[in-house]
Coordinates of C-alpha atoms in Angstrom, one line a residue:
X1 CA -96.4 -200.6 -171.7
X2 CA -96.7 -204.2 -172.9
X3 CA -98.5 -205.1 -169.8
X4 CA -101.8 -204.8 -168.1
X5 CA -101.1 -205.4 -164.6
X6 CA -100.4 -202.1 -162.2
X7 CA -97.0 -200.2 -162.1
X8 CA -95.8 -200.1 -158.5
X9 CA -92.9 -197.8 -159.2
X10 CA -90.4 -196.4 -162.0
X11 CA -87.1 -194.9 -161.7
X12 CA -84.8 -193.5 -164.7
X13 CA -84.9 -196.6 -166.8
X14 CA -86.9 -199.1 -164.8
X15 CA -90.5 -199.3 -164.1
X16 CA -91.2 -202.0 -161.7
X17 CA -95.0 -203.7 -161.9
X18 CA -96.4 -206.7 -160.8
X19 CA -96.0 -210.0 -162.3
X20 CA -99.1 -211.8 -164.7
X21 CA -99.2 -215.2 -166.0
X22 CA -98.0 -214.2 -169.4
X23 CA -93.9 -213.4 -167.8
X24 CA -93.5 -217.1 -167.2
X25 CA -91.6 -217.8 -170.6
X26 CA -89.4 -214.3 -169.1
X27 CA -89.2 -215.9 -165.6
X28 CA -87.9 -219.1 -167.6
X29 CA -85.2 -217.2 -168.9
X30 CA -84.2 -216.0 -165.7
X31 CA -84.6 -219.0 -163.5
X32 CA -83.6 -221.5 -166.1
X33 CA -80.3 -220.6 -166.6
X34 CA -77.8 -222.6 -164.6
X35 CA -75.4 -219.6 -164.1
X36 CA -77.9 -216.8 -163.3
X37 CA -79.1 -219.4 -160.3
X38 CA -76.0 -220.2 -159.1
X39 CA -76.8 -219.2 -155.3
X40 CA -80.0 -221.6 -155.6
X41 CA -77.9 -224.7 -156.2
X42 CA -79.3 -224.6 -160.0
X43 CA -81.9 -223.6 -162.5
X44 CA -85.6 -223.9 -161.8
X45 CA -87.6 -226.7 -163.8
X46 CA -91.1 -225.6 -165.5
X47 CA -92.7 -226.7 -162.4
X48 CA -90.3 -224.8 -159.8
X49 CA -90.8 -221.1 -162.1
X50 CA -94.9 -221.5 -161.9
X51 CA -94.7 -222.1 -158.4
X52 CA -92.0 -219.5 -157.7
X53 CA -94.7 -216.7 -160.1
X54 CA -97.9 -218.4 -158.1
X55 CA -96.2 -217.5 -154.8
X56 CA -95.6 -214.1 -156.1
X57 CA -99.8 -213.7 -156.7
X58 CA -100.3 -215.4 -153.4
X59 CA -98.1 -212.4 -151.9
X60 CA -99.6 -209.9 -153.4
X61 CA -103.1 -210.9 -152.2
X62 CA -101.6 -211.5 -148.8
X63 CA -99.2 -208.7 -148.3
X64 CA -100.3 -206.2 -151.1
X65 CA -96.7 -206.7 -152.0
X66 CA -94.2 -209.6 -153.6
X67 CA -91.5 -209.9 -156.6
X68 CA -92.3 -207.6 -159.3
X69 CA -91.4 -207.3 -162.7
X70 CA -88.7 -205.6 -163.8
X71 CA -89.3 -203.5 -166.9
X72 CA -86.9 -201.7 -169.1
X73 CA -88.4 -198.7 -170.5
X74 CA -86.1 -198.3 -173.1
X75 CA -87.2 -201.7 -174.7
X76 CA -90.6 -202.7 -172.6
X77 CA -88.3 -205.8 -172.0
X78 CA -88.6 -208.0 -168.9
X79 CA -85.2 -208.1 -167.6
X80 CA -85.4 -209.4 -164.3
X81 CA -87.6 -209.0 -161.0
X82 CA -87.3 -207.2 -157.6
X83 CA -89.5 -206.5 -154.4
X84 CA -90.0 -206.8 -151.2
X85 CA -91.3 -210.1 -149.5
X86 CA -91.8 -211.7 -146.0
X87 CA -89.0 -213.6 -145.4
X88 CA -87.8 -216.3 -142.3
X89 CA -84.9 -215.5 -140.5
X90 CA -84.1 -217.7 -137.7
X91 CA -87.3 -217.1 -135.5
X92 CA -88.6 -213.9 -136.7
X93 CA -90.1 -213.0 -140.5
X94 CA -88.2 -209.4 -142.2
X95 CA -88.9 -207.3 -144.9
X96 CA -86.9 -208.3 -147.6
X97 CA -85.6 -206.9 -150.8
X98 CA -84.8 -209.3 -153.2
X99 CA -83.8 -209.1 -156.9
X100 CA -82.9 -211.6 -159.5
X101 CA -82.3 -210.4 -163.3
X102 CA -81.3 -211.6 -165.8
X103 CA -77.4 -212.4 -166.9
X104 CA -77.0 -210.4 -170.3
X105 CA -78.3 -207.2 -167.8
X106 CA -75.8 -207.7 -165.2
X107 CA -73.6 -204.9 -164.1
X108 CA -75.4 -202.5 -165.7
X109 CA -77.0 -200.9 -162.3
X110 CA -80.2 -202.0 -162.7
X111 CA -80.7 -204.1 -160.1
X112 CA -79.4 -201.6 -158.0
X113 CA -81.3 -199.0 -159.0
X114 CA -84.3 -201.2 -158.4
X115 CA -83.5 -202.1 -155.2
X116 CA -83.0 -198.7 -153.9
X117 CA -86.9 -197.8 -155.3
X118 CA -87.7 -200.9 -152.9
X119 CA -86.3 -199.4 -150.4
X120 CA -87.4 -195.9 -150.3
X121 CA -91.3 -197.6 -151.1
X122 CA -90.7 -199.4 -148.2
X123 CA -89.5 -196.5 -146.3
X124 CA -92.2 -194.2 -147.4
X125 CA -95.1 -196.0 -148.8
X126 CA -95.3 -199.0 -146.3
X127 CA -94.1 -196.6 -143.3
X128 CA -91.8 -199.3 -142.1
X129 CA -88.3 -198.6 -140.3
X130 CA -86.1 -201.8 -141.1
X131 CA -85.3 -203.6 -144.7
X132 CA -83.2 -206.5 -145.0
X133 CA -81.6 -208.1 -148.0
X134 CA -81.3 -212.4 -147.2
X135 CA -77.7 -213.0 -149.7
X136 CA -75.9 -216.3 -150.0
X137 CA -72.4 -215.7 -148.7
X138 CA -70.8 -216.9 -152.0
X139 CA -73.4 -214.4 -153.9
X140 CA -70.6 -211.3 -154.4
X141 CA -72.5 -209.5 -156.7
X142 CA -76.0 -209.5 -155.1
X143 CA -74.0 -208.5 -151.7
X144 CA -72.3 -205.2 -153.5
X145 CA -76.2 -204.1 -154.5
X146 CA -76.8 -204.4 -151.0
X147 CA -74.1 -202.0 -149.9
X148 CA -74.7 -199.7 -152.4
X149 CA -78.5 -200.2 -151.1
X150 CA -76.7 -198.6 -147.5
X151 CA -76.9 -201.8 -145.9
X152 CA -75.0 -203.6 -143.7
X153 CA -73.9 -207.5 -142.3
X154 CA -76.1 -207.6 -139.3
X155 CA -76.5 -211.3 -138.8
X156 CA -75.5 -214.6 -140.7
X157 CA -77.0 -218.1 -140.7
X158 CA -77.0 -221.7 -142.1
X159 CA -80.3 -221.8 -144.3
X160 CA -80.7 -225.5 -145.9
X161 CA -82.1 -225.0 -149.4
X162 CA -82.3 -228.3 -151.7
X163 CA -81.1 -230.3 -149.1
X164 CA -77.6 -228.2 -149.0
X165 CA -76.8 -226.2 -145.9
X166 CA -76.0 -222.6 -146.9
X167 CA -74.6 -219.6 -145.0
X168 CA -76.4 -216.4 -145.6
X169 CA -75.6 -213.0 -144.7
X170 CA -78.7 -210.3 -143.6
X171 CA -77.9 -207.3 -144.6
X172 CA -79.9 -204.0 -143.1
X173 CA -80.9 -200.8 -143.1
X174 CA -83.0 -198.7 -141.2
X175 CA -85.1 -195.9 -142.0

């Protein structure tokens, strides 16, 4: 392990652990590419990725909980991130699995694979009896990992994100 910080969870080919200061260059990669953050209305400046990573340490103080690193054992490689986070939805705040990898590791499984460790860590380490997943309704791909996460379209609203109203689909599944 490259890494210092605590391993939350591995699966086959993924172990997921929080995120340090030192994965900003491998955030960059992710949330600096203009395709990869299509359903955000673009890539992320410098600025945007070190507030997006001190958000993620502010949640994990808060919450014991965030985005975490997503590690590829085979390589010790950063490919992407996924976690659970406190998310708004209309008037209430869910418990949300979210996932964002990057491109060249794209339908490969692994965010799915990742997602469904969220979900059973949810389930059985945080005791909880509801997950969501928040997706963009133009986001195909991120919608198919949550179906194959055994969720479902539960509920849909306009979210306004950089000034551009956007529908979203919540996805859920219960315990």
């Amino acid at each position: 392990m490259c890494d210092n910080t605590k391993i939350i969870l591995q699966t086959q080919r993924l172990y997921l652990r929080e995120l340090s200061s030192s994965d900003f260059s491998a955030l960059c990669r992710i949330m600096q590419d203009e395709k990869t953050m299509y359903a955000y209305e673009g890539a992320f400046s410098d600025k945007e990725v070190q507030n997006w990573l001190e958000n993620q340490f502010n949640r994990y103080r808060k919450y014991g909980f965030g985005l975490w690193a997503v590690i590829l054992k085979e390589t010790d490689r950063m490919i992407g991130q996924c976690g659970l986070t406190m998310q708004k939805w209309k008037e209430n705040e869910l418990l949300e699995i979210g996932y964002l990898f990057e491109r060249e590791y794209w339908h490969k499984g692994y965010a799915t694979e990742a997602a469904v460790a969220c979900k059973k860590y949810a389930f059985e380490i945080l005791n909880v009896e509801e997950v969501c997943s928040i997706i963009r309704d133009t986001n195909i791909a991120s919608q198919n990992v949550a179906l194959r996460n055994g969720m479902k379209i539960t509920d849909t609203w306009i979210k306004n994100y950089r000034n551009v109203d956007m529908p979203h689909y919540l996805f859920t599944v219960r315990k």
